[in-house]
XYZ file of C-alpha atoms in Angstrom:
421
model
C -23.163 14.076 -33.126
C -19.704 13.346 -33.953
C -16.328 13.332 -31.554
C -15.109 16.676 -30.637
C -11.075 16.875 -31.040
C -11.051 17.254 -27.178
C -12.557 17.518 -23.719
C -15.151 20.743 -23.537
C -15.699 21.250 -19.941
C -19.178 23.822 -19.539
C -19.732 26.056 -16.944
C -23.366 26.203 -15.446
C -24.918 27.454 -12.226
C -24.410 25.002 -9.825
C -27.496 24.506 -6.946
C -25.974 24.327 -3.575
C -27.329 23.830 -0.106
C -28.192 26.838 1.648
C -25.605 26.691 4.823
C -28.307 28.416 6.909
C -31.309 25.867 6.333
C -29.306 22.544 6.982
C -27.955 21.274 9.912
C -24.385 21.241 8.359
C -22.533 20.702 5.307
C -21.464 17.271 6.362
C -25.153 16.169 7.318
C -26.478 16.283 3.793
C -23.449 14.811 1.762
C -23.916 10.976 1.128
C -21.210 8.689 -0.773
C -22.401 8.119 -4.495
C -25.686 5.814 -4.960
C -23.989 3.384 -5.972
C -21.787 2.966 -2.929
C -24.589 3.621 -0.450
C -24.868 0.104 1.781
C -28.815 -0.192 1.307
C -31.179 -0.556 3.253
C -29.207 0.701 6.335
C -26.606 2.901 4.751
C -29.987 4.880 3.433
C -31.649 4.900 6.387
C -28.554 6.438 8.722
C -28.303 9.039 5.712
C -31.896 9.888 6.126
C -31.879 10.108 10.129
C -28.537 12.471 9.544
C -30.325 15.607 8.331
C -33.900 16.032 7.045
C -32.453 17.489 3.598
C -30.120 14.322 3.043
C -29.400 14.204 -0.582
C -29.708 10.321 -0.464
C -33.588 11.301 -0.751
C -32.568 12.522 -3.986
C -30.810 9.661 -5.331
C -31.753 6.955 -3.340
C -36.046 7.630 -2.666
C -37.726 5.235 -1.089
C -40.580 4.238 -2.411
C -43.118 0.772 -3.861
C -42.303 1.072 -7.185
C -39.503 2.902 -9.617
C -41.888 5.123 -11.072
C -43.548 6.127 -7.498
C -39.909 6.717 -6.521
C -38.721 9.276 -9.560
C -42.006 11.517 -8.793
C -40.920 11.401 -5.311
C -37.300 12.580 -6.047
C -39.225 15.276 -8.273
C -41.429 16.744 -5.935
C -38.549 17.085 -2.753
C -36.105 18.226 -5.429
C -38.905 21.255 -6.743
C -39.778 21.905 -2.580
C -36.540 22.137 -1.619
C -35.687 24.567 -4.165
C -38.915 26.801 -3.496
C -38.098 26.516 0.062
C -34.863 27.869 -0.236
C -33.145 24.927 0.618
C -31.136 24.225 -2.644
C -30.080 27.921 -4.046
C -29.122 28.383 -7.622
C -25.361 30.023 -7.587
C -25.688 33.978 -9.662
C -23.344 32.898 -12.429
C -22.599 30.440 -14.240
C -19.204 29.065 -13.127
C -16.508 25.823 -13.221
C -15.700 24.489 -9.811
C -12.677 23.826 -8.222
C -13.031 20.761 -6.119
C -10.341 19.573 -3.433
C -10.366 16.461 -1.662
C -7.508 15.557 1.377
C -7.605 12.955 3.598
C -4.020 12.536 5.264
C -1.268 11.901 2.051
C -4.365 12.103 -0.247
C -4.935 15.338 -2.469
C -7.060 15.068 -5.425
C -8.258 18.743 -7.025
C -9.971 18.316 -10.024
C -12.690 20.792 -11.459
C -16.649 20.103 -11.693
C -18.279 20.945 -15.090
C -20.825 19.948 -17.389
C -19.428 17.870 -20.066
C -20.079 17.325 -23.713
C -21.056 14.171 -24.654
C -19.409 14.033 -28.042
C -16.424 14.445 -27.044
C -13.709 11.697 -26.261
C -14.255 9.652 -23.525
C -12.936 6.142 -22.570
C -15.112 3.834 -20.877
C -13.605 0.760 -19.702
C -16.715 -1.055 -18.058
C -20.045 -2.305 -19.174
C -23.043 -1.789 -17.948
C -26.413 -3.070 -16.445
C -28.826 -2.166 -18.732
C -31.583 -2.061 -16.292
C -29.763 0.266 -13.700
C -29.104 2.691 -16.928
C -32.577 2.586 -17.277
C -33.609 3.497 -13.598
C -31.022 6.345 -13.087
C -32.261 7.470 -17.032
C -35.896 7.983 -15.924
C -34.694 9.435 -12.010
C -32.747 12.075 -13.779
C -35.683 12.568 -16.273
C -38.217 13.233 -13.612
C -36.105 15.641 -11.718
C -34.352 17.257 -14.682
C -31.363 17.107 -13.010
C -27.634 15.863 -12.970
C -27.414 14.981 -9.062
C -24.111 13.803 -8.605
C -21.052 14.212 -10.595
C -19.177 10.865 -11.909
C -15.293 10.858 -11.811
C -13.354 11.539 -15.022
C -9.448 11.076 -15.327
C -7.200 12.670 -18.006
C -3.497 12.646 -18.098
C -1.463 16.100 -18.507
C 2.383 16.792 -18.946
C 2.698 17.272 -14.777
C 3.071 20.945 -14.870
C 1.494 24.317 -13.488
C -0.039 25.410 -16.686
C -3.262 25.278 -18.176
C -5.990 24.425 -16.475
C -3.717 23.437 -12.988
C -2.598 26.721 -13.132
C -6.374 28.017 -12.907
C -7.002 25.420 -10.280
C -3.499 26.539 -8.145
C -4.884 30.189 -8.666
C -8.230 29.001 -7.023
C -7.103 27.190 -4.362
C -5.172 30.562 -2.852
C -8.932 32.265 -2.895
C -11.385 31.768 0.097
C -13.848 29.214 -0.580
C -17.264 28.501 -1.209
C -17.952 25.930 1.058
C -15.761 23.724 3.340
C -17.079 20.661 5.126
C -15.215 16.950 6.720
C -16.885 13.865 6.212
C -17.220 10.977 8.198
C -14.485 9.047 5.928
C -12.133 11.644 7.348
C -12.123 13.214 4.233
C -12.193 17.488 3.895
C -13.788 19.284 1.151
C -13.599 22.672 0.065
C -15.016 24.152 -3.542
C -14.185 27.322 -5.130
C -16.321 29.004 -8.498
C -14.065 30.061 -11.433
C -16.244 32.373 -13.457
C -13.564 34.411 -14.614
C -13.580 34.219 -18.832
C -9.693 34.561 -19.150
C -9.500 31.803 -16.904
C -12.559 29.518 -18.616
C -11.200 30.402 -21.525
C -7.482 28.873 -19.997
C -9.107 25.737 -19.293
C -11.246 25.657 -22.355
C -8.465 25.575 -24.200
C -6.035 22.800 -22.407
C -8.660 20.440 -21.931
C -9.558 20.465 -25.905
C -6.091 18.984 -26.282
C -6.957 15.794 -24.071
C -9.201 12.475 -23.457
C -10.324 11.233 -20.688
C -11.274 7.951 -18.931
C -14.285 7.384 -17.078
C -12.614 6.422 -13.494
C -16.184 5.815 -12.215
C -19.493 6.275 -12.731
C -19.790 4.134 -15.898
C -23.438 3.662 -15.263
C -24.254 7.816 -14.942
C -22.204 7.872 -18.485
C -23.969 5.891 -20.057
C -27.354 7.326 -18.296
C -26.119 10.707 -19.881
C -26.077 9.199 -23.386
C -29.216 7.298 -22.978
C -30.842 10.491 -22.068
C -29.827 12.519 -24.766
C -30.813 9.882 -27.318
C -34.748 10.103 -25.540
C -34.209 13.724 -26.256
C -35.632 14.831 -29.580
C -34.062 17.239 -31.737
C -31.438 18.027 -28.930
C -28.475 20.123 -30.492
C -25.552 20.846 -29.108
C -26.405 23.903 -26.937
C -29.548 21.503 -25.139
C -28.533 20.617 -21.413
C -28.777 17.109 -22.263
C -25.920 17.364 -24.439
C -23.433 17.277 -21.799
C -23.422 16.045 -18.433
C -21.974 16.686 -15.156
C -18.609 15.413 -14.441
C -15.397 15.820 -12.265
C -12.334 15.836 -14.343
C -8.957 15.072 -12.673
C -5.253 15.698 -14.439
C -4.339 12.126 -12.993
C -0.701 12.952 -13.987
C -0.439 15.701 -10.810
C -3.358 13.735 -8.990
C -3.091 9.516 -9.545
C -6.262 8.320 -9.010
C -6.380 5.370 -5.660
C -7.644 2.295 -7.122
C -9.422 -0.680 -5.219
C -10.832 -3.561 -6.025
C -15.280 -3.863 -5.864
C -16.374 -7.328 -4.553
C -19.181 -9.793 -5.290
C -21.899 -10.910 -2.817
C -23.672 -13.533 -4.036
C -27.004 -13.706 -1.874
C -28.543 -17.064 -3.341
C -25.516 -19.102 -3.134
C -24.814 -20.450 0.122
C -20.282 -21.257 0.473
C -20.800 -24.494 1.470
C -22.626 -24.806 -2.017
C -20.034 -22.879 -3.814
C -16.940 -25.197 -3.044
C -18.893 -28.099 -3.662
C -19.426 -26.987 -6.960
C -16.137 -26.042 -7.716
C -15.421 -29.595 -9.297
C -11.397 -28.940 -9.450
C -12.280 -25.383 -11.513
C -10.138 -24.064 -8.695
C -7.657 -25.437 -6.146
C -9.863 -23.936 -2.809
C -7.595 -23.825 0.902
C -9.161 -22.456 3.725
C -7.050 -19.540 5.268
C -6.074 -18.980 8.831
C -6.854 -15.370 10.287
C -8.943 -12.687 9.235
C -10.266 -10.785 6.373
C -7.442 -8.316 6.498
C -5.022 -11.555 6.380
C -7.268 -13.210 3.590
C -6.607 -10.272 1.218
C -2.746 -9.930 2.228
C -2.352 -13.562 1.072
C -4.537 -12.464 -2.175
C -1.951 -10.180 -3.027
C 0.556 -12.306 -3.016
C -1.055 -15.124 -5.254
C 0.122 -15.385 -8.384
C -2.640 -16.113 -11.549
C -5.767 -15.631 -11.264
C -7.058 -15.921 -7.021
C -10.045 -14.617 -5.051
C -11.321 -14.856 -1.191
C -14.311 -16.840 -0.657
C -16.308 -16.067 2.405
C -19.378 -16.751 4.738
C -18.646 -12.597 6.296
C -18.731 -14.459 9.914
C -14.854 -15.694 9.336
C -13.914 -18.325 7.407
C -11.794 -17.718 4.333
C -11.294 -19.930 1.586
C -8.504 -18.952 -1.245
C -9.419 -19.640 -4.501
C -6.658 -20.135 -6.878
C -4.734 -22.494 -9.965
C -7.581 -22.679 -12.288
C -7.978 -25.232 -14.690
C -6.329 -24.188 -17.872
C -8.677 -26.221 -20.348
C -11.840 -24.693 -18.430
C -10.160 -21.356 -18.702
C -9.831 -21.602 -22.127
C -13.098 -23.120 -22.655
C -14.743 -20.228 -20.843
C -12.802 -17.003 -21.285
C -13.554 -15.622 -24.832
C -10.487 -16.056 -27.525
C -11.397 -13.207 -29.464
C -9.688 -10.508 -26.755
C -6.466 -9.589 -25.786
C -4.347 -11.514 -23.106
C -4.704 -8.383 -20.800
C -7.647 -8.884 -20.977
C -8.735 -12.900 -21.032
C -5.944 -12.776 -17.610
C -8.196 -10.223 -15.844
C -9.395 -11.336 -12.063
C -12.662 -10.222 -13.257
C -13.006 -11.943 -16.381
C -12.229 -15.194 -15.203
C -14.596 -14.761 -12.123
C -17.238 -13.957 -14.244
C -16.277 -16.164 -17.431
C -15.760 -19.626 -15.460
C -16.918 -19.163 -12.056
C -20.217 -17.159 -12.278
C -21.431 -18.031 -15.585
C -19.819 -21.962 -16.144
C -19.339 -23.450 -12.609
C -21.613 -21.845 -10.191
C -24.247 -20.408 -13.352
C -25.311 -17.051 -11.312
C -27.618 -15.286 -13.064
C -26.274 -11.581 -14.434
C -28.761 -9.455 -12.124
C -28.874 -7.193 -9.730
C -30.700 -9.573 -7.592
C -28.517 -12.320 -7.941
C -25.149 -10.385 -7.947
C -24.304 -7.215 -5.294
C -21.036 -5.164 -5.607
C -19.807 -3.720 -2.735
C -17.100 -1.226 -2.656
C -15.797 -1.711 1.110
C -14.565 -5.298 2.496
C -16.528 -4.576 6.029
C -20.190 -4.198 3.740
C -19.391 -7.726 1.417
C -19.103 -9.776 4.936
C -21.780 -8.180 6.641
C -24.419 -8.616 3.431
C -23.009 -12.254 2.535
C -23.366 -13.033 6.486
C -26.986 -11.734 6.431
C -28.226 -13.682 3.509
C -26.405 -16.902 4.322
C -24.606 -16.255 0.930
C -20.954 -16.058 -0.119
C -18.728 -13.018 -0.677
C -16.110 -12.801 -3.115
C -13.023 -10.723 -2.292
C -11.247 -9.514 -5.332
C -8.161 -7.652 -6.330
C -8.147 -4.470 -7.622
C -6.856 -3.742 -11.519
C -3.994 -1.038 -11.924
C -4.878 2.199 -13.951
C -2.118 1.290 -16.805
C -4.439 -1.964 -17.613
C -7.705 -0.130 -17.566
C -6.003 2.466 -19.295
C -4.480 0.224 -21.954
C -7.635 -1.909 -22.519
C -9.718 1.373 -22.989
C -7.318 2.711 -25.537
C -7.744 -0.816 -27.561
C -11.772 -0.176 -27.133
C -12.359 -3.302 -24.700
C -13.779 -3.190 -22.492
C -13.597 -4.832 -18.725
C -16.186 -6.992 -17.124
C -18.141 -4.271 -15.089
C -17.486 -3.219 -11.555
C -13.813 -4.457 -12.060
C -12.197 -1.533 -10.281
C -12.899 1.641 -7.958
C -11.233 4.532 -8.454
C -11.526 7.527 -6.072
C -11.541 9.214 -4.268
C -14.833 9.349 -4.699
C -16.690 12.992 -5.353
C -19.167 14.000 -2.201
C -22.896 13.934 -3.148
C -24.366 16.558 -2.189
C -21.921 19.521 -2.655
C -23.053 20.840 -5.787
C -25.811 19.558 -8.022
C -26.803 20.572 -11.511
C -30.477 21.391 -12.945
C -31.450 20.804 -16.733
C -34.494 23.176 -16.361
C -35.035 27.216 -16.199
C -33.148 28.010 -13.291
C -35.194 28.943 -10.212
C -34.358 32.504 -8.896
């Protein structure tokens, strides 16, 4: 297929929890699957509710293939039990997040694949490959990844659908545990799909996270054969955000390195980096991060001792950091941590079991303290350099930011079969 001119956001009937068969809203909802903490961040999920949709996204089992059937099977119980309901029409959603100053409203769709969409990370082939056959087995989009696109700032278009929304009663309401509330309202109205049909043809967007579900989407669709435009495969679901009326927090996602003991790591240094240990605490570590000019990270056992990394060695750097990019680029944090330090100095092998990213501070130290291994605390990129880079078709070393907030699993999923009624 070739690139639409714009964005075509799909409605389709979303499958929801049935408030009367769960314990509460709140109970079932789990953080993406890639942000989950595992093994314990699963299990507290599980213990919260017996319908937890982390044992949709996250089964346990032996073996990949043992644990795709098993997201199958709850997946096709649940809904003949009742406990995921198909919604009567198909619809958009209006999705609100708040948390304190926070507000981000965005709307959840099914989106086509062809049309144009800025990724600004790479991938790990082999976790494109797991979530590929998971969503296979299940025929379903469980989650939706976070999508950014930049309007003119006013009430018109598609905000003026969502403002509309908003005003109605909705469909569900629920607080996490992050503090964040959530409320979602249906727009099945076809002046108003038609409204946002047409804005959102005028725009791109930029995958703000979820690079791995994107590409999962794509991968899919290609294993699909003779899959036209109208097949469900063709698009995929995906919140969309105007980041013009809603800008997008972004933080940085740091490196746990299980194998590779800190000790180990600043003895291998060699002068790559100047390393001083810091005074304080993790919260102080990252304050003086921020203020380092160049390239810097925090190096750390996660039981309290910091060591700031910074003043590379410009012949390694350019040595290590490819030439053929722009200077945006070859300057990124995460380049040059993964250019000289993980693949030159320390020589870290690029795989999941070598390599963890954690999206919270408090999860890096506690994983790098139970393996004996070292955390690295990074900074987070801005969204005018992942922006710019993506526009230029480069892309960044993956994981280098998190943007969010982060969509609630759990709130409304989408099937790829005959609906169940």
């Amino acid at each position: 297929m070739t690139d639409t001119d714009g964005l075509r956001l799909l409605p389709f009937r979303g499958l929801r929890y049935a408030p009367d068969r769960i314990s509460s809203l709140t109970a079932v909802t789990s953080p993406p699957y890639d942000v989950v903490v595992r093994p314990d961040g699963v299990r507290l999920l599980e213990t919260a509710d017996p319908y937890n949709i982390v044992r949709l996204i996250l089964p346990q089992a032996a073996d990949p293939a043992t644990r795709h059937r098993q997201a199958a099977t709850t997946l096709t119980r649940w809904r003949a039990e009742g406990v995921l309901v198909t919604d009567p029409r198909p619809a958009l959603y209006v999705y609100e997040q708040r948390s304190g100053d926070i507000l981000q409203r965005g709307l959840i769709g099914a989106l086509r694949l062809d049309g144009p969409v800025l990724p600004h990370e790479d991938v790990i082939p082999e976790v494109v490959e797991d979530r590929a056959a998971l969503m296979r087995a299940a025929a379903a989009n469980f989650e939706p990844l976070l999508l950014a696109y930049r309007g003119d700032g006013s009430v018109t278009g598609a905000a003026a659908v969502i403002e509309t929304a908003v005003r109605r009663a909705p469909l569900l309401a629920t607080t996490t545990e992050d503090g964040f509330t959530h409320r979602l309202w249906a727009v099945t109205d076809p002046g108003e799909l038609a409204t946002i049909d047409a804005d959102l043809s005028g725009h791109q967007a930029l995958i703000a996270d979820g690079h791995h579900r994107w590409a999962t989407y794509q991968r899919l669709l290609e294993q699909t054969p003779d899959a036209g435009a109208d097949s469900p495969w063709a698009s995929g679901l995906v919140l969309l955000v105007d980041s013009a009326r809603h800008p997008l927090q972004v933080r940085a996602i740091h490196r746990v390195l299980p194998h590779l003991p800190p000790a180990e790591a600043l003895d291998r240094l060699g002068g790559a980096f100047r390393a001083r240990r810091l005074p304080g605490d993790a919260a102080a570590a990252l304050a003086t991060l921020e203020k380092t000019p160049g390239s810097a990270f925090v190096l750390t056992d996660g039981t309290g001792t910091y060591h700031l990394l910074d003043r590379p060695d410009p012949q390694l750097l350019a040595e290590a950091v490819r030439a053929d990019r722009p200077e945006l680029w070859r300057t990124l944090d995460a380049t040059v941590l993964h250019s000289v330090l993980l693949d030159t100095v320390w020589q870290i092998p690029d795989h999941p079991t070598h390599i963890s990213y954690l999206h919270h501070t408090e999860a890096a130290l506690a994983q790098a303290a139970r393996h004996g291994g070292t955390a690295v605390l990074m900074r987070a990129a801005t969204e005018e350099t992942v922006r710019a880079l993506a526009r230029q078709g480069v892309t960044m070393p993956r994981k280098s930011t998190s943007f969010g907030p982060k969509p609630a699993t759990g709130l409304v999923l989408r099937t790829l079969d005959a609906p169940m009624d």
